[in-house]
Short mmCIF file of C-alpha atoms in Angstrom, two decimals:
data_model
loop_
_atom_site.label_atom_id
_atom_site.label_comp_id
_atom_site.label_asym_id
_atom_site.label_seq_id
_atom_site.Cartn_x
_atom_site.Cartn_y
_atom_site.Cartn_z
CA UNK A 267 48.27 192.18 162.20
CA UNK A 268 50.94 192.48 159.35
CA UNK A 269 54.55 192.02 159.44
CA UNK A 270 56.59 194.02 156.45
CA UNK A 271 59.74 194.18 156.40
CA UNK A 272 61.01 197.57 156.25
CA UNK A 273 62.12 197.60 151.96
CA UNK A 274 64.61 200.50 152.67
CA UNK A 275 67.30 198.41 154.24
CA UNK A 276 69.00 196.37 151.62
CA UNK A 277 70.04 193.65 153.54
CA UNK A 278 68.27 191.78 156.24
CA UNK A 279 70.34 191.06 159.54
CA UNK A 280 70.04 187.17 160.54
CA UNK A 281 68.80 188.76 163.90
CA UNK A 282 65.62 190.54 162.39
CA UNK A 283 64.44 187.00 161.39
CA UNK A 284 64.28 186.02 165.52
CA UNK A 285 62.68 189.37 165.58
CA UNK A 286 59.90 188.79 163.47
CA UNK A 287 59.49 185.00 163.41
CA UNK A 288 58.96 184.84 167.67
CA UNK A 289 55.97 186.50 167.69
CA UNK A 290 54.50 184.64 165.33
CA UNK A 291 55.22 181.12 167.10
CA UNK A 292 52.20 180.90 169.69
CA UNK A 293 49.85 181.34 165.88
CA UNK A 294 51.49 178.88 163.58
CA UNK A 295 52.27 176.48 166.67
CA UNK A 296 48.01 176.67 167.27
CA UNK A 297 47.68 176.11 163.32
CA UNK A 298 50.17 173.70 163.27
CA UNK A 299 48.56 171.56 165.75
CA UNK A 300 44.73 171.82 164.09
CA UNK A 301 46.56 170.85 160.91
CA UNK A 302 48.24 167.49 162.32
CA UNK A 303 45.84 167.28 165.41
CA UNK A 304 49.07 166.08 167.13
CA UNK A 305 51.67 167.83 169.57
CA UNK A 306 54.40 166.30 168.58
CA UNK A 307 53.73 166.65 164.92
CA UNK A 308 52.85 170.22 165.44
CA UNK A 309 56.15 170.83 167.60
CA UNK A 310 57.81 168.84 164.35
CA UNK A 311 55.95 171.13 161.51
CA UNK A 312 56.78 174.29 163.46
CA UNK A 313 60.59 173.60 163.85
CA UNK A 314 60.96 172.29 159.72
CA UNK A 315 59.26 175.83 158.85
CA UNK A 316 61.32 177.85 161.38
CA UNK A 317 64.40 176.42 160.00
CA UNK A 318 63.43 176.10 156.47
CA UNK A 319 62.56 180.00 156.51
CA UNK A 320 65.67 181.00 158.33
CA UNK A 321 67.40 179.45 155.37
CA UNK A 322 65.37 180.81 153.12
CA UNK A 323 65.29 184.54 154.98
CA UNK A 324 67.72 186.23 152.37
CA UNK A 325 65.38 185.15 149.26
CA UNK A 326 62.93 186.62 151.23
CA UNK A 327 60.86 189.31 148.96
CA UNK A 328 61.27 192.80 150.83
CA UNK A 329 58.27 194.63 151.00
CA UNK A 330 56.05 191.34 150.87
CA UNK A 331 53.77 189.95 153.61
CA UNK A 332 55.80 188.45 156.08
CA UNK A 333 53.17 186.17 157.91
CA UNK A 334 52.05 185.28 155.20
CA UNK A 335 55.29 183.79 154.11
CA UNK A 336 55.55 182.01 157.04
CA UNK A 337 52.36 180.44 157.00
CA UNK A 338 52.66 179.54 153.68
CA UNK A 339 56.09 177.44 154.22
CA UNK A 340 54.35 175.89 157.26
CA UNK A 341 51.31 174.72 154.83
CA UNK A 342 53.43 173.86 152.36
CA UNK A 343 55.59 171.64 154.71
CA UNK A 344 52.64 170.15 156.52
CA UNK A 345 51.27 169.07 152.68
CA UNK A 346 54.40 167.51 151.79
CA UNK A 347 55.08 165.57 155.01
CA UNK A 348 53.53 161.98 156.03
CA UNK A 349 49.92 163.41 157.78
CA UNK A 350 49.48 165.83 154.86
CA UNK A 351 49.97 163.31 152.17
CA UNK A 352 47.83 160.74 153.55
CA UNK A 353 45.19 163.75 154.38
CA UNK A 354 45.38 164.97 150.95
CA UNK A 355 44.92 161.46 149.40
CA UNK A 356 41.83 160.76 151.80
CA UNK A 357 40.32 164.00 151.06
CA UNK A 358 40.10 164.85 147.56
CA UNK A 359 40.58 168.89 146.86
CA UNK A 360 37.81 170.54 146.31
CA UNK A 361 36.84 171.47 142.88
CA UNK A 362 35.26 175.24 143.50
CA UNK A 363 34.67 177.04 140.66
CA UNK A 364 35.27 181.38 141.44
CA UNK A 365 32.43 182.83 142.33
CA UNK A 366 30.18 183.64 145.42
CA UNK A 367 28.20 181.15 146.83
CA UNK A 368 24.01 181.79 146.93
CA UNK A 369 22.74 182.47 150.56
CA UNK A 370 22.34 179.46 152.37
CA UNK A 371 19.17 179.03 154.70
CA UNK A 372 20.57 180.10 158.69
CA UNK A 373 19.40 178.31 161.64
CA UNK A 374 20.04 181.55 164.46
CA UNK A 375 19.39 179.59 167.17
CA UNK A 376 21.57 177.20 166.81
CA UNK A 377 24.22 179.83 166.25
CA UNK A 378 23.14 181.89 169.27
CA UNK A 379 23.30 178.14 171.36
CA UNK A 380 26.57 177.54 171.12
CA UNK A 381 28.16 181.35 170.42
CA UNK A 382 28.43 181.36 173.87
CA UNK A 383 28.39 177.88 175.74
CA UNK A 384 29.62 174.80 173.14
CA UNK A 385 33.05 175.73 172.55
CA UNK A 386 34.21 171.57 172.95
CA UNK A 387 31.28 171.26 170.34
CA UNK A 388 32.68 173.63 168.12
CA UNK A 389 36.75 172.39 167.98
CA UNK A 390 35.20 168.99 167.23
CA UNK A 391 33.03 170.00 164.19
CA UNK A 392 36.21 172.02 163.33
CA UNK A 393 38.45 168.74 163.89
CA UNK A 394 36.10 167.03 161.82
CA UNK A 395 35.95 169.48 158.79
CA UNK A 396 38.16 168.57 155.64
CA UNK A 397 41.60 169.71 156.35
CA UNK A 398 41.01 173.03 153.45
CA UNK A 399 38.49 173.91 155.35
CA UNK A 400 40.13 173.76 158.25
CA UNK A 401 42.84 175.82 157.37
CA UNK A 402 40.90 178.55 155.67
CA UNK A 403 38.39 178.86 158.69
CA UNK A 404 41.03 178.86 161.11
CA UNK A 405 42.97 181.88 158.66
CA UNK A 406 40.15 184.27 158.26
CA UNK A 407 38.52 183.99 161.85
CA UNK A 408 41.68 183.12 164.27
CA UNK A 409 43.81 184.59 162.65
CA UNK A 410 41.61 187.54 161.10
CA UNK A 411 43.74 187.33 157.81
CA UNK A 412 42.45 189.29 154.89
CA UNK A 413 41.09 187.76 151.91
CA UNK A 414 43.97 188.84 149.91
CA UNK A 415 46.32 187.08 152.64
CA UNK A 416 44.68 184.06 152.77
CA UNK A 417 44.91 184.07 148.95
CA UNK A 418 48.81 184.49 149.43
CA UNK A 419 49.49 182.18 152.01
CA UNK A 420 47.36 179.33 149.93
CA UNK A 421 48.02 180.48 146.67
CA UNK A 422 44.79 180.44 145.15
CA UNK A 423 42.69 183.10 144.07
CA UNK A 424 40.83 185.64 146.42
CA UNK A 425 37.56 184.26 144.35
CA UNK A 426 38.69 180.75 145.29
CA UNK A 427 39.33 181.59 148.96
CA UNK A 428 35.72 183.23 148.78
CA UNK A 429 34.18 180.16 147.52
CA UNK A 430 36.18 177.88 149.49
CA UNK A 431 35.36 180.03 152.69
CA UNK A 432 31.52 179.97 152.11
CA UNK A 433 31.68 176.26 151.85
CA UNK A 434 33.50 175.60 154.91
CA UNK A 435 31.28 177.33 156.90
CA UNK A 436 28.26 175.86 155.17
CA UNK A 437 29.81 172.53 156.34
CA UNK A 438 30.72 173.53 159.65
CA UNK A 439 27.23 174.70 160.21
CA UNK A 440 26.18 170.73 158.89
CA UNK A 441 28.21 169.33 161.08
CA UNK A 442 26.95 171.17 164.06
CA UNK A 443 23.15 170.82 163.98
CA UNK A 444 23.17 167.24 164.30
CA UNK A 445 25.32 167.71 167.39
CA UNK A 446 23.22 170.27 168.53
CA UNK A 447 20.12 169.18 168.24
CA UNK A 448 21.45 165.96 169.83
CA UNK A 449 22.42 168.40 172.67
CA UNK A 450 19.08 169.72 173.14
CA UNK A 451 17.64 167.17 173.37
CA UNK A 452 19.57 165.32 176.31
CA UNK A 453 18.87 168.38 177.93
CA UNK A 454 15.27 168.02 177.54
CA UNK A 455 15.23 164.28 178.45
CA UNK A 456 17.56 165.36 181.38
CA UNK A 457 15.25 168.30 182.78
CA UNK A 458 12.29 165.92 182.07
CA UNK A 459 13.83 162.94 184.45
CA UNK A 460 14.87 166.25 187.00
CA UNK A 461 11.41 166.78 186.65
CA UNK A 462 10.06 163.18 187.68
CA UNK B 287 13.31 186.36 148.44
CA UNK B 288 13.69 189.92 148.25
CA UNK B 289 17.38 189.35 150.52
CA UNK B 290 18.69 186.61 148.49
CA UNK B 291 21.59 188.59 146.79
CA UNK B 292 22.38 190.41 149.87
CA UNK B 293 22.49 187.57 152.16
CA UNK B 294 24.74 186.16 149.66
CA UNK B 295 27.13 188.54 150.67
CA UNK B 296 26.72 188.90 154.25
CA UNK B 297 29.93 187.00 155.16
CA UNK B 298 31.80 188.61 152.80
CA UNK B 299 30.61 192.13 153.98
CA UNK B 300 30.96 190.86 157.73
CA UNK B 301 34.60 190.17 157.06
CA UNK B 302 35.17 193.51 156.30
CA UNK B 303 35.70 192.56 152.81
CA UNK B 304 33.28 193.97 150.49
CA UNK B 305 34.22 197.66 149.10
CA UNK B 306 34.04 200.71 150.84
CA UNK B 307 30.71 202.24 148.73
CA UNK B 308 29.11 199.03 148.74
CA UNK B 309 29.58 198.63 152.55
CA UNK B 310 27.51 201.24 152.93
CA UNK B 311 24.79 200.46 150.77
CA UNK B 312 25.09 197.23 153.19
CA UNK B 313 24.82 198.77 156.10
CA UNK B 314 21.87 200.62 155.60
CA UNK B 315 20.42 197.82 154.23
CA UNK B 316 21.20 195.41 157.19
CA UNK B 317 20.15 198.65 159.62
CA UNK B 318 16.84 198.73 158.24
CA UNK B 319 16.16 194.84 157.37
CA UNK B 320 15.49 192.69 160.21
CA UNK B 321 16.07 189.35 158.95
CA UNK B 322 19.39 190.70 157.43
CA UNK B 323 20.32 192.09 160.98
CA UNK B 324 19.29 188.98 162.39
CA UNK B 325 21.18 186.63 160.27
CA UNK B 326 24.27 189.25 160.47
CA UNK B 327 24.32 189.02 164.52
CA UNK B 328 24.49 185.00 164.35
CA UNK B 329 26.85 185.28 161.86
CA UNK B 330 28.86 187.61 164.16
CA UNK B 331 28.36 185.33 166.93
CA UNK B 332 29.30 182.50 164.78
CA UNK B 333 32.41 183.74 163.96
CA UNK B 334 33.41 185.14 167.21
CA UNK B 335 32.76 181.65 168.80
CA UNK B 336 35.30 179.98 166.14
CA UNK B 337 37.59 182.51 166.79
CA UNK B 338 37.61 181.81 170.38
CA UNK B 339 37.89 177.88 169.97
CA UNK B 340 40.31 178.12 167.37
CA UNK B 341 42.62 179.21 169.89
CA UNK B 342 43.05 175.95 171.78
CA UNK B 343 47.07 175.12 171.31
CA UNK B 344 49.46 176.60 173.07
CA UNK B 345 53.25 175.63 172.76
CA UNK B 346 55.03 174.10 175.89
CA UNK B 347 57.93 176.23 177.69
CA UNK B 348 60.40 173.90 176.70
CA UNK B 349 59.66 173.91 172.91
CA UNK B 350 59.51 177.59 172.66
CA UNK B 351 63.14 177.32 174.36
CA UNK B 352 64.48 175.07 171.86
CA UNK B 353 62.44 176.88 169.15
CA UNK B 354 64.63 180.26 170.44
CA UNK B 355 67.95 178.89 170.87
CA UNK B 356 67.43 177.17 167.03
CA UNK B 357 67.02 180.39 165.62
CA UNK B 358 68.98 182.74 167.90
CA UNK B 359 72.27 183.92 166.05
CA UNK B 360 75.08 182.39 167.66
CA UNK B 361 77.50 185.02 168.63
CA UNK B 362 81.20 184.41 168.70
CA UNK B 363 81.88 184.65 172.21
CA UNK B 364 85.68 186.14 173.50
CA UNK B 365 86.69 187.32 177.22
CA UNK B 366 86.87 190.38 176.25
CA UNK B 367 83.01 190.81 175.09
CA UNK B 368 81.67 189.29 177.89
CA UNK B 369 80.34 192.45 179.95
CA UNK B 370 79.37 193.62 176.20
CA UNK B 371 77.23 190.64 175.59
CA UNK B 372 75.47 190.22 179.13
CA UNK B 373 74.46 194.16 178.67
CA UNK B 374 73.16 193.49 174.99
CA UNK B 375 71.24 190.26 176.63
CA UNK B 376 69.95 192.19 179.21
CA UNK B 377 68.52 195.21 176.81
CA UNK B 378 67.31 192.17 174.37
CA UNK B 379 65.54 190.64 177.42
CA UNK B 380 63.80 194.17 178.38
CA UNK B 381 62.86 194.52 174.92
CA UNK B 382 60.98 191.16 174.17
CA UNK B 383 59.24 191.94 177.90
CA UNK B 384 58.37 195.47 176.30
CA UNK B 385 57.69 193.63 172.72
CA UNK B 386 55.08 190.78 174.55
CA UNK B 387 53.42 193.13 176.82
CA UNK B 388 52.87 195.78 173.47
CA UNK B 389 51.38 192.73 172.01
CA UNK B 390 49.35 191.05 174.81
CA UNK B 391 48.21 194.88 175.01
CA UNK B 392 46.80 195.17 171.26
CA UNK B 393 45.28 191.77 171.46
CA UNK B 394 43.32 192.78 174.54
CA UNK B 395 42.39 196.13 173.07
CA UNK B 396 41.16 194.50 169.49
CA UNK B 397 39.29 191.98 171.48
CA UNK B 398 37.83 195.37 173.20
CA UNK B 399 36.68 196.67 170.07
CA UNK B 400 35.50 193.66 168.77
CA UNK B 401 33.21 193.37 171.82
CA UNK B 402 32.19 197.16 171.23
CA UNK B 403 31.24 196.42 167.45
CA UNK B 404 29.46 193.32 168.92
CA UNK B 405 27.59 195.12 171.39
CA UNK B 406 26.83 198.19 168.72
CA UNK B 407 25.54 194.87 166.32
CA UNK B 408 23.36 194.02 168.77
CA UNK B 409 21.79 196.50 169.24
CA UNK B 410 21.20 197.17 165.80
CA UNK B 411 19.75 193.66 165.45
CA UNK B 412 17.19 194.19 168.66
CA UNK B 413 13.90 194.83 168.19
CA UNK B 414 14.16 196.76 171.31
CA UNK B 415 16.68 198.26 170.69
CA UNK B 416 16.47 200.60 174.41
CA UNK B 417 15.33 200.44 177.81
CA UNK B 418 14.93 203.74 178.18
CA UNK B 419 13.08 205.66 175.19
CA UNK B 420 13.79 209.49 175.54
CA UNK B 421 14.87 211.91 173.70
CA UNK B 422 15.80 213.99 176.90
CA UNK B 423 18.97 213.58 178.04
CA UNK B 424 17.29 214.59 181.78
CA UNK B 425 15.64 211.50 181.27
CA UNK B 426 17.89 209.52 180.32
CA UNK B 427 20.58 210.18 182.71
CA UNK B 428 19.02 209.30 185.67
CA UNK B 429 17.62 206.20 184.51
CA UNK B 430 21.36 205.06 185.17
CA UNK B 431 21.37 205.60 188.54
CA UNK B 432 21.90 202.87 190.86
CA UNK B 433 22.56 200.59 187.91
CA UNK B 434 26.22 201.48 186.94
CA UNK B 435 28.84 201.95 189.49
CA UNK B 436 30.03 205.34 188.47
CA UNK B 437 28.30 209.11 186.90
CA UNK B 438 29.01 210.30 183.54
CA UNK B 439 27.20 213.58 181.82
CA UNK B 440 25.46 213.79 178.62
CA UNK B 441 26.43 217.07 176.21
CA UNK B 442 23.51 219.32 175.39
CA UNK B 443 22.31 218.83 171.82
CA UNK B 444 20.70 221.66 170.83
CA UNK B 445 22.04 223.32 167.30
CA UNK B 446 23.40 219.59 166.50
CA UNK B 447 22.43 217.40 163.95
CA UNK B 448 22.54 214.49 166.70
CA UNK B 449 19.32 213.47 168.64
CA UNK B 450 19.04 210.97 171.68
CA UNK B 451 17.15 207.61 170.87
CA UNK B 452 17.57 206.27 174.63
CA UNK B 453 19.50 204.26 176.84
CA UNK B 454 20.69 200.67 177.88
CA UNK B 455 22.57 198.85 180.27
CA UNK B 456 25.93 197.10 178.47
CA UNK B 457 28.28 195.03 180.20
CA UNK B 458 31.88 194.79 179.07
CA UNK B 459 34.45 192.27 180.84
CA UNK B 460 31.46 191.48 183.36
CA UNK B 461 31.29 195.22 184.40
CA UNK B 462 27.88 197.12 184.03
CA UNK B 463 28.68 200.31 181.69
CA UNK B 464 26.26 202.65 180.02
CA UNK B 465 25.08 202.28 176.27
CA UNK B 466 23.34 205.69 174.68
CA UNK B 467 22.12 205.76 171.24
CA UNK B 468 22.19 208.43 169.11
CA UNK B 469 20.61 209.09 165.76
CA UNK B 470 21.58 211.32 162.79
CA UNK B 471 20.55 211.63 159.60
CA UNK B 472 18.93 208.27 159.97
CA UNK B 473 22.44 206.54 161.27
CA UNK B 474 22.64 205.01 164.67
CA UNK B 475 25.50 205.60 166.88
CA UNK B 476 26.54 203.56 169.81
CA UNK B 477 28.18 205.82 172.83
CA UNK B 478 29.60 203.53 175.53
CA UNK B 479 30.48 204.47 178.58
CA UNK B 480 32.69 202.23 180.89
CA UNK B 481 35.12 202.31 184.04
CA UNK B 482 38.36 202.63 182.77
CA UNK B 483 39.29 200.14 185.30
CA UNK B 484 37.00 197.60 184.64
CA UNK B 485 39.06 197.11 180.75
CA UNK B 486 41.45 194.37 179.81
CA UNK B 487 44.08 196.84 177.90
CA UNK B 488 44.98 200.45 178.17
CA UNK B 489 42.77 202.38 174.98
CA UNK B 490 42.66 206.33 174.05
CA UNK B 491 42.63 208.52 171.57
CA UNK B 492 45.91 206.87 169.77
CA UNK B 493 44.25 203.76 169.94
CA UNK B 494 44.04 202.38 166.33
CA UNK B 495 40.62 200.17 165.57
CA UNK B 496 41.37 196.97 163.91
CA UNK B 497 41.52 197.02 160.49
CA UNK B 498 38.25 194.93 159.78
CA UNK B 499 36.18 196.35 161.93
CA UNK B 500 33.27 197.23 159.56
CA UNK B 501 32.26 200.63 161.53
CA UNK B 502 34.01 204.07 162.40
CA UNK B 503 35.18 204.18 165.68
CA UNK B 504 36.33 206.32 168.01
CA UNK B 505 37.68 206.06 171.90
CA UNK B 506 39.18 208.07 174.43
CA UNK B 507 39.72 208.44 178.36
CA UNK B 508 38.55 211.18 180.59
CA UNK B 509 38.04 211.49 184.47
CA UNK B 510 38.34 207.61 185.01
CA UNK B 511 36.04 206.83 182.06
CA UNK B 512 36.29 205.23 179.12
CA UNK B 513 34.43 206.23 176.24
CA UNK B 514 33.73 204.61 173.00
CA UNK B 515 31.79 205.97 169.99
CA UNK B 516 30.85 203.45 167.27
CA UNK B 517 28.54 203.36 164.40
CA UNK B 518 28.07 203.64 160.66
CA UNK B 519 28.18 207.29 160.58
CA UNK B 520 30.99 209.48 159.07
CA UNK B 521 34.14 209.78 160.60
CA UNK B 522 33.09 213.19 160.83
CA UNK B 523 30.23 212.73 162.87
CA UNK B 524 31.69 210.35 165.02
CA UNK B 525 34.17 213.16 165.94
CA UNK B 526 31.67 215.73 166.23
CA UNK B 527 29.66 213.74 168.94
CA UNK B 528 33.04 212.52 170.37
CA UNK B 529 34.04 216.12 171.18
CA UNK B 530 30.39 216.84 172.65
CA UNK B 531 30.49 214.15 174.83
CA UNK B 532 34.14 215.72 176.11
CA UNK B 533 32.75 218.95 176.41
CA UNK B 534 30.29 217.70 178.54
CA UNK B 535 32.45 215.47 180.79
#
């Protein structure tokens, strides 16, 4: 879904801010909080971007993406504060070079075991994951952002979100199979003592 | 390994992202290869699950208040303006019910055609792909009865390009619906056929697909029945078999 503001009017109205900032909140409040992985810090984040875009509304470029402004002054905030500086220290960047990743070996039935069923299984491995990870998975599948969005709201390159993209769900998939083969096989040992 | 440089690119095609010529190339390719259409559905699944997990926070009541009132534009409030402003809160009120419901609507109706393009993935991916093989839509028909809750008709394809492959039971929003597959000039097409009851969000013919859906798509609503025609096919051909299918009904 994309938000442009309409380029003919010359000025915008303070109201027309409300009026496409709301129904963003329930998305950046979610992001917010799998950024900080904290209510109150996510309640925090969201209200210093709301009111740092407000201010910021009139220097707002007409005719540019509009969520993808938003998101980027929440990101931008959430780097700068105290969680994002200490996340950012503790996790080095990572260094991607452009370019697309070569195919990476699949495990399907893995995937088909917990497409339906391991959704707590899933938000951990997703809590886990380096916070640019994170934040990219969360863009292009939640949030169903295009490439050239994502590349916006992070300012990076689409080649770097490609890149970064294919390694975050390389590592998601890493940390899953432990957990799912640790899974599978309580449920063995569980069926086996049903069993005795 | 021969699919090396395409699997390479399968998440980049699944997001919708890889251009328009080559997505074709891809999905004949992925049509036709079945570890490709194999490794496509998990990735499908895969990214459906993280796109239903992902959305785990929701904001309280009270902060979205606060949130509101922070941003609202405070008016300058006289006597005088009084009735003015009560009217103006009570059009602004009707309009953000309007606004939410519009967008609770589209979300439902994307996650619709998301399931469809799931479904039509599926089936792609299968390696039986129908549970009823026939070419005969006299055949086919029947087979239905007693396993969906409603009747439908199939158009007559003579002096079409389109032939019948078979049929299959689909179930959308727990509701049994009917799943034909078509073939022409080596393309599948899905044709669904569900109660219009039975969906989470109002669709027809103005209903827009989502932008990253990676097939042609096309929906409508006739007699009670909702009707969805999906697949890798032209636009063109997706409308021709559309408009048989409401001749038929």
């Amino acid at each position: 879904m994309f938000y442009y503001v309409d380029v003919s009017g010359a000025t915008l109205q303070p109201d027309s801010f409300e009026e496409l900032a709301m129904p963003l909140f329930d998305q950046l409040y979610n992001f917010a909080h799998w950024l900080t992985q904290n209510r109150e810090e996510a309640e925090d984040l969201v209200q210093e971007t709301y009111a740092k875009a407000l201010k910021g509304f009139s220097s707002f470029q007409l005719g540019t993406n509009f969520r993808a402004w938003m998101y980027r002054i929440l990101r931008n905030t959430f780097l700068t504060s105290r969680t994002g500086l200490k996340v950012t220290m503790t996790v080095p960047l990572d260094t991607e070079e452009d370019g697309t990743e070569m195919a990476v070996e699949r495990d399907t039935p893995e995937t088909l075991l917990f497409a339906r069923s391991n959704s707590d299984l899933l938000q951990s491995a997703i809590d886990e994951l380096p916070v640019h990870f994170r934040e990219i998975l969360l863009l292009c599948e939640v949030e169903e952002m295009s490439y050239q969005e994502i590349a916006e709201t992070l300012s990076v390159p689409i080649g770097t979100v490609m890149s970064r993209l294919s390694r975050a769900r390389r590592t998601l998939r890493g940390l899953l199979r432990p957990q799912l083969q640790e899974g599978a096989s309580a449920a063995i040992a569980r069926e086996t003592n049903h069993g005795l | 390994m021969v699919c090396e440089s395409w699997k390479a690119k399968l998440d980049t095609y699944l997001d919708g992202e890889v251009p328009e010529q080559e997505m074709r190339t891809f999905d004949a390719h992925v049509r036709n290869c079945p570890s490709c259409s194999a490794d496509a559905l998990a990735r499908v699944q895969m990214k459906r699950a993280i796109q239903v997990a992902g959305r785990r926070f929701t904001p309280t009541a009270e902060f979205r208040k606060r949130m509101q009132q922070s941003i609202a534009r405070k008016p300058q409030r006289s006597f005088r303006m009084g009735w003015l402003l009560a009217a103006a809160a009570a059009v602004i009120l009707v309009a953000g019910t309007l606004t939410t419901a519009y967008l609770g609507t589209r979300g439902a109706r994307d996650g619709v055609f998301s399931e469809i393009a799931d479904l039509h993935v599926e089936t792609l991916a299968s390696s039986s792909p129908v549970d009823v093989i026939s070419t005969d839509r006299h055949t086919v028909k029947p087979w239905f009865q007693g396993k969906i809750p409603f009747a439908f008709n199939l158009p007559e394809l003579q002096n079409s390009e389109f032939s019948l492959l078979g049929g299959r039971m689909a179930y959308l929003n727990q509701t049994p619906g009917a799943h034909l597959i078509y073939d022409v000039r080596k393309h599948h097409i899905s044709v669904f056929v569900f109660q219009e009851r039975s969906l989470p969000a109002k669709v027809n013919e103005n209903s827009l697909s989502p932008k990253k859906l990676p097939f042609n798509l096309e929906t409508w609503s006739q007699g009670g029945l909702c009707y969805f025609v999906i697949g890798d096919a032209s636009p063109a051909d997706i409308d021709s078999l559309a408009k048989l299918f409401k001749a038929a009904s």
